[in-house]
Amino acid sequence: MINAFIEIFSYSFLTKAFFVGIFVALCSSLLGIILVLKNYAMIGDGLSHVGFGSLSLATFLHISPLLFSIPVMVVASFFLLKMNRKNLHGDSSIALISMSSLAIGILFSSFQKGMNINLSSYLFGSILAVSTEDLILSILLAIIILIFFFKYYFTIFSITFDPDFAKATGVKVERYYMIFSLFTALIIALGMRIMGTLLISSLIVFPALTTMQYFKSFRGVVIGSFLVSAFSFTFGMVFTCLWDIPVGASIVLFNLLFFLLFKILSWKGRVS
Amino acid sequence: MKLLSLEHIHICYEKKVVVEDVSFGIEEGDFLCILGENGSGKSSLLKGILGLIPMAGKMQCFFKKEEIGYLPQFQVHTKFPATVFEVISSGFSTSFLKKDTIKKKVLENMQRFHMEDLRNCSFQELSGGQREKVLLARTLTEQKKILFLDEPTTGLDPVSTKELYQMIHKLNQEQKMTIVMVTHDIDRALEYANKILYLKKKMLFFGTTDQYLSCDICENWVGCGHD
């Protein structure tokens, strides 16, 4: 297994995929804590479907998929957030947008001869699809998100825990929500190449849900999610190389394994 | 000295008027209780003053945003992972103090509220009374001039309710902190407040506690069976 891990770094495409993936996974785990605690976790799922629709359209129009899908997803993320906060049927509005985007994606992919390889890799994920452009973008984004998260740690906690209190004490809560949705859109746009649009939201949801079962402090959940995300991604990549299995599915299954492990730990904790 | 002045305040919520033409003022050191039945616009008025919801009318504040303390009507996320220390620390979210200074101040505040033992306890596992105490400690991390409280004793047992009122009364008397509290607890309001505002969408009464006791609204409300 260690050999397989070392082997990743002997191929440039695997090295690129590893670093893009790990940065995306780490940032998703931090954003996931906020989204899960605010009940906005489905926004990630909605955005990934929007991503599929926009990628399909971009392929049909022969324009750069990433350059086209990023602005579309950013606009969609603001829209989803607004609908989720204002509309009483928040989840239903996400489902509406998800399904419409999926339909657009399927429609435009059907206009092309056969199932396009690019679209297939976007749906199910591929380590071959990662470019140097993705790597630079993911490094930049990871630096920005990590600095933002640790610089405004207390404020982010306050907004997540009690937004009314934060707002009353002068925090621009709406501005922070916009930043969170912007980051989520960018992270999903970058990550869906590796994970696939169908599984990318798992990077957001799994680590937070896993660690919240066991840790009772916000700090514990932040550190725990960070580690769970890093290990799940690394193990997922290694097993992909070892057994030639789809990378997205492999990472999600390791996340599931950690989830079950923490479930057992929390049961044991309660019993003792 | 005047601290807050409101003139002809109107608040609409989801195309419905919830507060209509309310005008009153608060002096420094006042303890004002806002009374009224459910849905009378009490909490909306408080949120409007704090800028949490839009309102129309003229409002003059003679204090800074940082001098506001706020204890919201709080419904904690049942599974929110947070320790008591973290919750109180969040009172410093707008502060530019260094991490070590914040830590020191949080510990001092915990001592002030006699909750040093609860430092690493999970907030979700505390009793209702303890939670309110922690939230009050979070609100009062720094020197505040005016404290807004939105039904802070909802769901508390009589002992915790009494303890919380005494704590707020102490802040008002000893630190001369101005208190604005939304409550249903008319007996406690009459015991601790020096001013009463009675709201039923419109302002039906505003004056001192003594004036309130001799007016018709007081008799009607007590007569309706409210506690």
XYZ file of C-alpha atoms in Angstrom:
499
model
C 0.000 0.000 0.000
C 2.882 2.355 0.816
C 4.391 1.482 -2.560
C 1.127 2.416 -4.264
C 1.162 5.739 -2.384
C 4.731 6.456 -3.517
C 3.804 5.396 -7.041
C 1.229 8.213 -7.206
C 4.071 10.730 -7.219
C 5.974 9.016 -10.006
C 3.300 9.912 -12.579
C 2.650 13.567 -13.250
C -1.111 13.112 -13.952
C -1.540 11.187 -10.686
C 0.445 13.774 -8.716
C -1.729 16.542 -10.167
C -4.908 14.612 -9.373
C -3.702 13.910 -5.834
C -2.916 17.535 -4.983
C -6.036 18.972 -6.611
C -8.131 16.344 -4.858
C -6.604 16.739 -1.422
C -6.936 20.546 -1.518
C -10.536 20.258 -2.662
C -11.266 17.630 0.010
C -9.750 19.703 2.818
C -11.607 22.877 1.815
C -14.855 20.932 1.358
C -14.538 19.504 4.853
C -14.329 23.022 6.361
C -17.171 24.426 4.266
C -19.156 21.263 4.966
C -19.229 21.960 8.706
C -20.981 25.286 8.113
C -23.311 23.934 5.440
C -24.318 20.870 7.480
C -24.881 22.858 10.681
C -26.948 25.475 8.827
C -28.981 22.752 7.061
C -27.659 23.914 3.695
C -25.908 20.629 2.890
C -28.168 19.946 -0.101
C -26.894 23.128 -1.758
C -23.719 21.167 -2.562
C -25.772 18.465 -4.239
C -27.818 21.038 -6.155
C -24.672 22.791 -7.335
C -23.122 19.577 -8.600
C -26.184 19.010 -10.796
C -25.942 22.593 -12.052
C -22.307 21.782 -12.766
C -23.291 18.816 -14.921
C -25.797 20.911 -16.877
C -23.284 23.696 -17.505
C -20.502 21.263 -18.493
C -22.780 19.546 -20.952
C -23.772 22.879 -22.467
C -20.135 24.011 -22.612
C -19.122 20.805 -24.414
C -21.989 21.247 -26.869
C -20.978 24.857 -27.544
C -17.270 23.901 -27.760
C -16.182 26.367 -25.053
C -13.884 25.831 -22.061
C -15.895 23.723 -19.566
C -14.307 25.206 -16.457
C -14.493 28.828 -17.627
C -18.146 28.369 -18.511
C -19.264 26.320 -15.509
C -17.600 28.426 -12.777
C -19.627 31.629 -13.364
C -22.817 29.617 -13.903
C -22.279 27.743 -10.632
C -21.416 30.898 -8.703
C -24.662 32.552 -9.835
C -26.572 29.322 -9.086
C -25.032 29.118 -5.592
C -26.233 32.642 -4.702
C -29.642 31.807 -6.089
C -29.842 28.488 -4.199
C -28.784 30.141 -0.967
C -31.394 32.863 -1.357
C -34.124 30.353 -2.148
C -33.103 28.115 0.727
C -33.174 31.000 3.210
C -36.351 32.741 2.013
C -38.435 29.858 0.802
C -40.142 27.641 3.348
C -39.742 24.672 1.009
C -35.959 25.074 0.788
C -35.143 21.487 -0.162
C -37.834 21.391 -2.820
C -36.423 24.484 -4.514
C -32.988 22.821 -4.612
C -34.562 19.694 -6.121
C -36.265 21.864 -8.742
C -32.998 23.448 -9.839
C -31.088 20.137 -9.625
C -33.529 18.273 -11.827
C -33.801 21.113 -14.346
C -29.996 21.293 -14.631
C -29.759 17.528 -14.987
C -32.396 17.598 -17.728
C -30.466 20.333 -19.575
C -27.285 18.289 -19.195
C -28.887 15.109 -20.558
C -30.552 17.004 -23.412
C -27.373 18.657 -24.661
C -25.293 15.515 -24.247
C -27.871 13.642 -26.381
C -27.292 16.148 -29.202
C -23.752 14.839 -29.433
C -22.830 11.548 -31.066
C -22.824 8.873 -28.377
C -22.023 9.591 -24.765
C -19.161 12.036 -24.769
C -16.089 10.802 -22.864
C -15.650 14.180 -21.175
C -19.197 14.205 -19.907
C -18.913 10.652 -18.700
C -15.798 11.530 -16.723
C -17.585 14.544 -15.234
C -20.484 12.340 -14.141
C -18.458 9.590 -12.515
C -15.095 11.267 -11.948
C -11.688 10.576 -13.402
C -8.121 11.165 -12.311
C -7.165 11.621 -15.951
C -9.272 14.743 -16.345
C -7.126 16.978 -14.107
C -5.117 19.717 -15.809
C -2.291 22.000 -14.636
C -4.827 24.850 -14.758
C -6.938 22.941 -12.189
C -3.894 22.427 -9.982
C -2.991 26.133 -9.884
C -6.630 27.095 -9.258
C -7.021 24.567 -6.449
C -3.811 25.673 -4.700
C -4.883 29.325 -4.856
C -8.391 28.534 -3.691
C -7.169 26.328 -0.843
C -4.846 29.089 0.405
C -7.651 31.671 0.290
C -10.198 29.407 2.017
C -7.795 28.267 4.740
C -6.658 31.832 5.530
C -10.275 33.033 5.534
C -11.403 30.195 7.798
C -8.679 30.611 10.395
C -8.626 34.439 10.342
C -12.387 34.673 10.889
C -12.748 31.530 13.009
C -14.695 33.196 15.877
C -16.942 35.076 13.464
C -17.676 31.936 11.445
C -18.504 30.094 14.666
C -20.771 32.934 15.787
C -22.645 33.071 12.460
C -23.115 29.313 12.385
C -24.132 29.053 16.030
C -26.417 32.072 16.321
C -26.736 34.355 13.257
C -29.167 36.747 14.996
C -26.665 37.428 17.756
C -23.848 37.845 15.225
C -25.938 40.278 13.178
C -26.973 42.276 16.245
C -23.341 42.683 17.262
C -22.355 44.092 13.884
C -21.289 41.054 11.835
C -22.300 41.320 8.167
C -23.923 37.893 8.166
C -25.332 38.079 4.627
C -21.874 38.924 3.252
C -20.385 35.862 4.953
C -23.142 33.626 3.543
C -22.336 34.965 0.064
C -18.646 34.160 0.593
C -19.502 30.628 1.779
C -21.645 29.994 -1.305
C -18.982 31.430 -3.600
C -16.359 29.120 -2.084
C -18.734 26.137 -2.297
C -19.420 26.797 -5.980
C -15.700 27.094 -6.786
C -14.763 23.996 -4.810
C -17.470 21.907 -6.467
C -16.509 23.185 -9.925
C -12.916 22.113 -9.318
C -13.638 18.875 -7.493
C -16.230 17.410 -9.827
C -13.573 16.468 -12.355
C -12.078 13.968 -9.924
C -15.093 12.991 -7.874
C -17.747 13.269 -10.551
C -20.844 15.445 -10.318
C -22.781 12.592 -8.737
C -20.430 12.171 -5.778
C -18.733 15.538 -5.202
C -21.227 16.677 -2.530
C -20.165 13.712 -0.396
C -16.857 15.534 0.281
C -18.922 18.315 1.860
C -21.385 16.218 3.838
C -19.442 13.152 5.039
C -16.540 14.567 7.132
C -18.761 16.943 9.128
C -21.432 14.306 9.790
C -18.771 11.742 10.702
C -16.973 13.847 13.290
C -20.101 15.467 14.739
C -21.076 12.032 16.057
C -18.069 11.940 18.335
C -16.664 15.422 19.012
C -18.568 17.766 21.282
C -16.570 20.889 20.466
C -16.507 22.952 17.275
C -12.710 22.861 17.301
C -12.775 19.050 17.552
C -15.150 18.840 14.594
C -12.964 21.209 12.523
C -9.734 19.284 13.179
C -11.479 15.893 12.940
C -13.183 16.714 9.627
C -9.907 17.963 8.222
C -8.162 14.690 9.103
C -11.026 12.385 8.078
C -11.205 14.160 4.740
C -7.443 13.932 4.168
C -7.242 10.242 5.076
C -10.368 9.248 3.112
C -9.031 10.967 0.025
C -5.528 9.495 0.364
C -6.786 5.943 0.964
C -9.298 6.359 -1.864
C -6.559 7.402 -4.279
C -4.223 4.609 -3.192
C -6.895 1.932 -3.662
C -7.808 3.414 -7.032
C -4.195 2.915 -8.121
C -4.015 -0.566 -6.591
C -7.247 -2.026 -7.949
C -8.065 0.300 -10.846
C -11.458 1.283 -9.423
C -13.348 4.590 -9.934
C -11.702 7.218 -7.749
C -14.892 9.027 -6.664
C -16.567 5.838 -5.488
C -13.408 4.709 -3.686
C -13.112 7.998 -1.744
C -16.799 7.999 -0.793
C -16.549 4.407 0.471
C -13.594 5.338 2.690
C -15.623 8.271 3.979
C -18.412 5.816 4.753
C -15.944 3.570 6.556
C -14.824 6.483 8.745
C -18.469 7.369 9.374
C -19.157 3.847 10.671
C -15.949 3.879 12.712
C -16.963 7.123 14.428
C -20.466 5.734 14.975
C -18.952 2.803 16.877
C -16.663 5.181 18.792
C -19.597 7.348 19.815
C -21.589 4.283 20.948
C -18.619 3.101 22.989
C -18.228 6.604 24.437
C -21.872 6.653 25.490
C -21.667 3.208 27.067
C -18.519 4.044 29.036
C -29.612 61.032 29.564
C -31.564 59.723 26.576
C -30.235 56.482 25.119
C -32.807 55.483 22.537
C -35.630 57.336 20.861
C -38.206 55.867 18.468
C -40.813 57.835 16.557
C -43.671 56.430 14.497
C -42.137 53.011 14.004
C -43.857 50.610 11.607
C -42.735 47.025 10.956
C -44.130 44.797 8.218
C -43.383 41.091 8.078
C -44.356 38.980 5.068
C -46.721 41.712 3.813
C -48.429 41.923 7.226
C -48.182 44.893 9.577
C -46.865 43.587 12.909
C -45.964 46.873 14.612
C -47.881 50.067 13.930
C -46.987 53.621 14.867
C -44.931 53.020 18.005
C -43.102 55.933 19.655
C -41.159 55.879 22.910
C -37.792 56.702 24.438
C -35.403 55.093 26.923
C -33.170 56.863 29.418
C -29.790 55.562 30.588
C -30.207 53.086 33.456
C -33.824 52.220 32.610
C -35.188 48.693 32.958
C -37.910 48.483 30.329
C -40.131 45.448 29.936
C -42.071 45.051 26.700
C -45.291 43.169 27.429
C -48.039 41.877 25.196
C -49.843 38.770 24.049
C -48.398 36.262 21.571
C -48.081 37.795 18.108
C -48.401 41.345 19.421
C -45.115 42.394 17.790
C -42.851 42.427 20.872
C -39.984 40.401 19.419
C -40.353 42.095 16.017
C -39.971 45.501 17.666
C -36.821 44.337 19.431
C -35.402 42.864 16.220
C -36.271 46.058 14.373
C -34.373 48.170 16.901
C -31.370 45.840 16.543
C -31.492 46.053 12.750
C -32.282 42.369 12.278
C -35.475 43.140 10.344
C -36.320 46.301 8.391
C -38.528 48.932 9.977
C -39.904 52.297 8.953
C -39.859 55.392 11.156
C -37.299 57.479 12.963
C -34.852 55.933 15.425
C -32.080 57.746 17.277
C -29.466 55.703 19.156
C -27.023 57.294 21.569
C -24.767 54.259 21.821
C -22.401 52.392 19.529
C -23.098 49.005 17.971
C -20.328 47.455 20.104
C -22.088 48.660 23.255
C -25.142 46.501 22.519
C -25.673 43.237 24.351
C -28.309 40.871 22.948
C -29.768 37.699 24.335
C -31.982 36.295 21.557
C -34.908 33.966 21.902
C -32.676 31.023 21.280
C -33.405 27.679 19.703
C -30.153 25.783 19.695
C -29.394 23.337 16.881
C -29.950 20.093 18.766
C -26.653 18.602 17.639
C -24.474 21.723 17.464
C -20.972 20.795 18.616
C -19.766 23.579 20.910
C -18.271 23.818 24.377
C -19.238 26.485 26.898
C -15.843 28.125 26.362
C -16.394 28.309 22.594
C -19.877 29.801 22.978
C -18.644 32.545 25.311
C -15.632 33.193 23.039
C -18.021 33.902 20.155
C -18.963 37.097 21.994
C -15.627 38.417 20.733
C -16.366 37.745 17.059
C -16.191 41.433 16.140
C -13.253 42.182 18.418
C -9.694 42.791 17.207
C -8.117 41.457 20.391
C -5.380 38.837 20.304
C -6.289 35.195 20.896
C -4.584 35.092 24.314
C -6.377 38.227 25.489
C -9.707 36.791 24.357
C -8.985 33.573 26.254
C -8.137 35.520 29.403
C -11.259 37.639 29.134
C -13.478 34.604 28.549
C -12.078 32.934 31.674
C -12.654 36.113 33.678
C -16.225 36.233 32.439
C -16.764 32.599 33.362
C -15.566 33.344 36.883
C -17.930 36.315 37.064
C -20.868 34.036 36.261
C -19.538 31.190 38.459
C -19.247 28.687 35.626
C -15.543 27.797 35.638
C -16.440 24.104 36.031
C -18.492 24.167 32.828
C -15.584 25.326 30.644
C -15.252 22.159 28.557
C -18.849 20.984 28.876
C -20.899 20.539 25.752
C -23.404 23.373 25.339
C -26.104 21.012 24.052
C -25.931 18.934 27.217
C -26.541 21.842 29.607
C -29.865 22.506 31.298
C -32.045 25.365 30.015
C -31.030 27.618 32.922
C -27.324 26.948 32.414
C -27.640 27.660 28.690
C -29.254 31.041 29.296
C -26.510 31.850 31.787
C -23.832 30.923 29.230
C -25.552 33.021 26.549
C -25.759 35.951 28.937
C -22.042 35.553 29.676
C -21.365 35.542 25.901
C -23.375 38.747 25.531
C -21.498 40.476 28.328
C -17.945 39.624 27.265
C -17.145 43.309 26.907
C -18.490 46.436 28.566
C -22.031 46.994 27.330
C -24.256 50.016 27.723
C -27.587 48.479 26.783
C -28.807 44.906 26.973
C -31.704 43.582 24.861
C -33.310 40.334 25.985
C -35.970 38.426 24.066
C -38.016 36.214 26.403
C -34.927 34.885 28.183
C -36.861 32.766 30.676
C -38.927 30.741 28.186
C -38.767 27.084 29.161
C -36.862 27.693 32.401
C -37.869 26.283 35.769
C -38.893 28.773 38.517
C -35.509 28.601 40.276
C -33.517 29.331 37.090
C -36.000 32.069 36.143
C -35.527 33.783 39.502
C -31.747 33.446 39.296
C -31.656 34.956 35.790
C -33.878 37.894 36.760
C -31.698 38.587 39.794
C -28.614 38.545 37.600
C -30.155 41.018 35.139
C -31.409 43.192 37.994
C -27.906 43.254 39.441
C -26.467 44.410 36.096
C -29.063 47.173 35.988
C -28.558 48.308 39.566
C -24.805 47.881 40.054
C -23.428 48.555 36.589
C -26.207 50.946 35.556
C -26.740 48.892 32.425
C -29.892 49.787 30.526
C -32.169 46.780 30.047
C -34.831 46.244 27.379
C -36.609 42.946 27.881
C -39.437 41.250 26.011
C -41.330 39.025 28.409
C -44.620 37.348 29.244
C -43.755 37.254 32.932
C -45.786 40.206 34.132
C -45.133 39.610 37.850
C -41.361 39.731 37.417
C -41.674 42.680 35.057
C -43.528 44.628 37.705
C -41.016 43.543 40.354
C -37.833 44.542 38.501
C -38.657 47.001 35.699
C -39.093 50.732 36.142
C -40.832 51.172 32.795
C -43.415 49.126 30.923
C -44.385 49.142 27.269
C -47.576 47.285 26.409
C -47.895 46.328 22.791
C -50.757 44.969 20.750
C -49.452 45.796 17.295
C -49.980 49.422 18.373
C -48.505 50.790 21.570
C -51.319 50.658 24.123
C -49.231 51.830 27.063
C -45.836 53.291 27.807
C -44.861 54.669 31.197
C -43.568 53.810 34.634
C -44.481 50.625 36.475
C -46.653 52.581 38.919
C -48.584 54.215 36.090
C -49.056 50.828 34.489
C -50.484 49.329 37.678
C -53.177 51.960 37.793
C -54.239 51.753 34.154
C -56.998 49.689 32.529
C -54.701 47.554 30.328
C -53.023 46.071 33.376
C -56.375 44.965 34.838
C -57.564 43.574 31.512
C -54.419 41.621 30.843
C -54.197 40.072 34.292
C -57.941 39.456 34.047
C -57.471 37.507 30.799
C -55.558 34.870 32.707
C -52.027 35.654 31.543
C -49.311 34.794 33.993
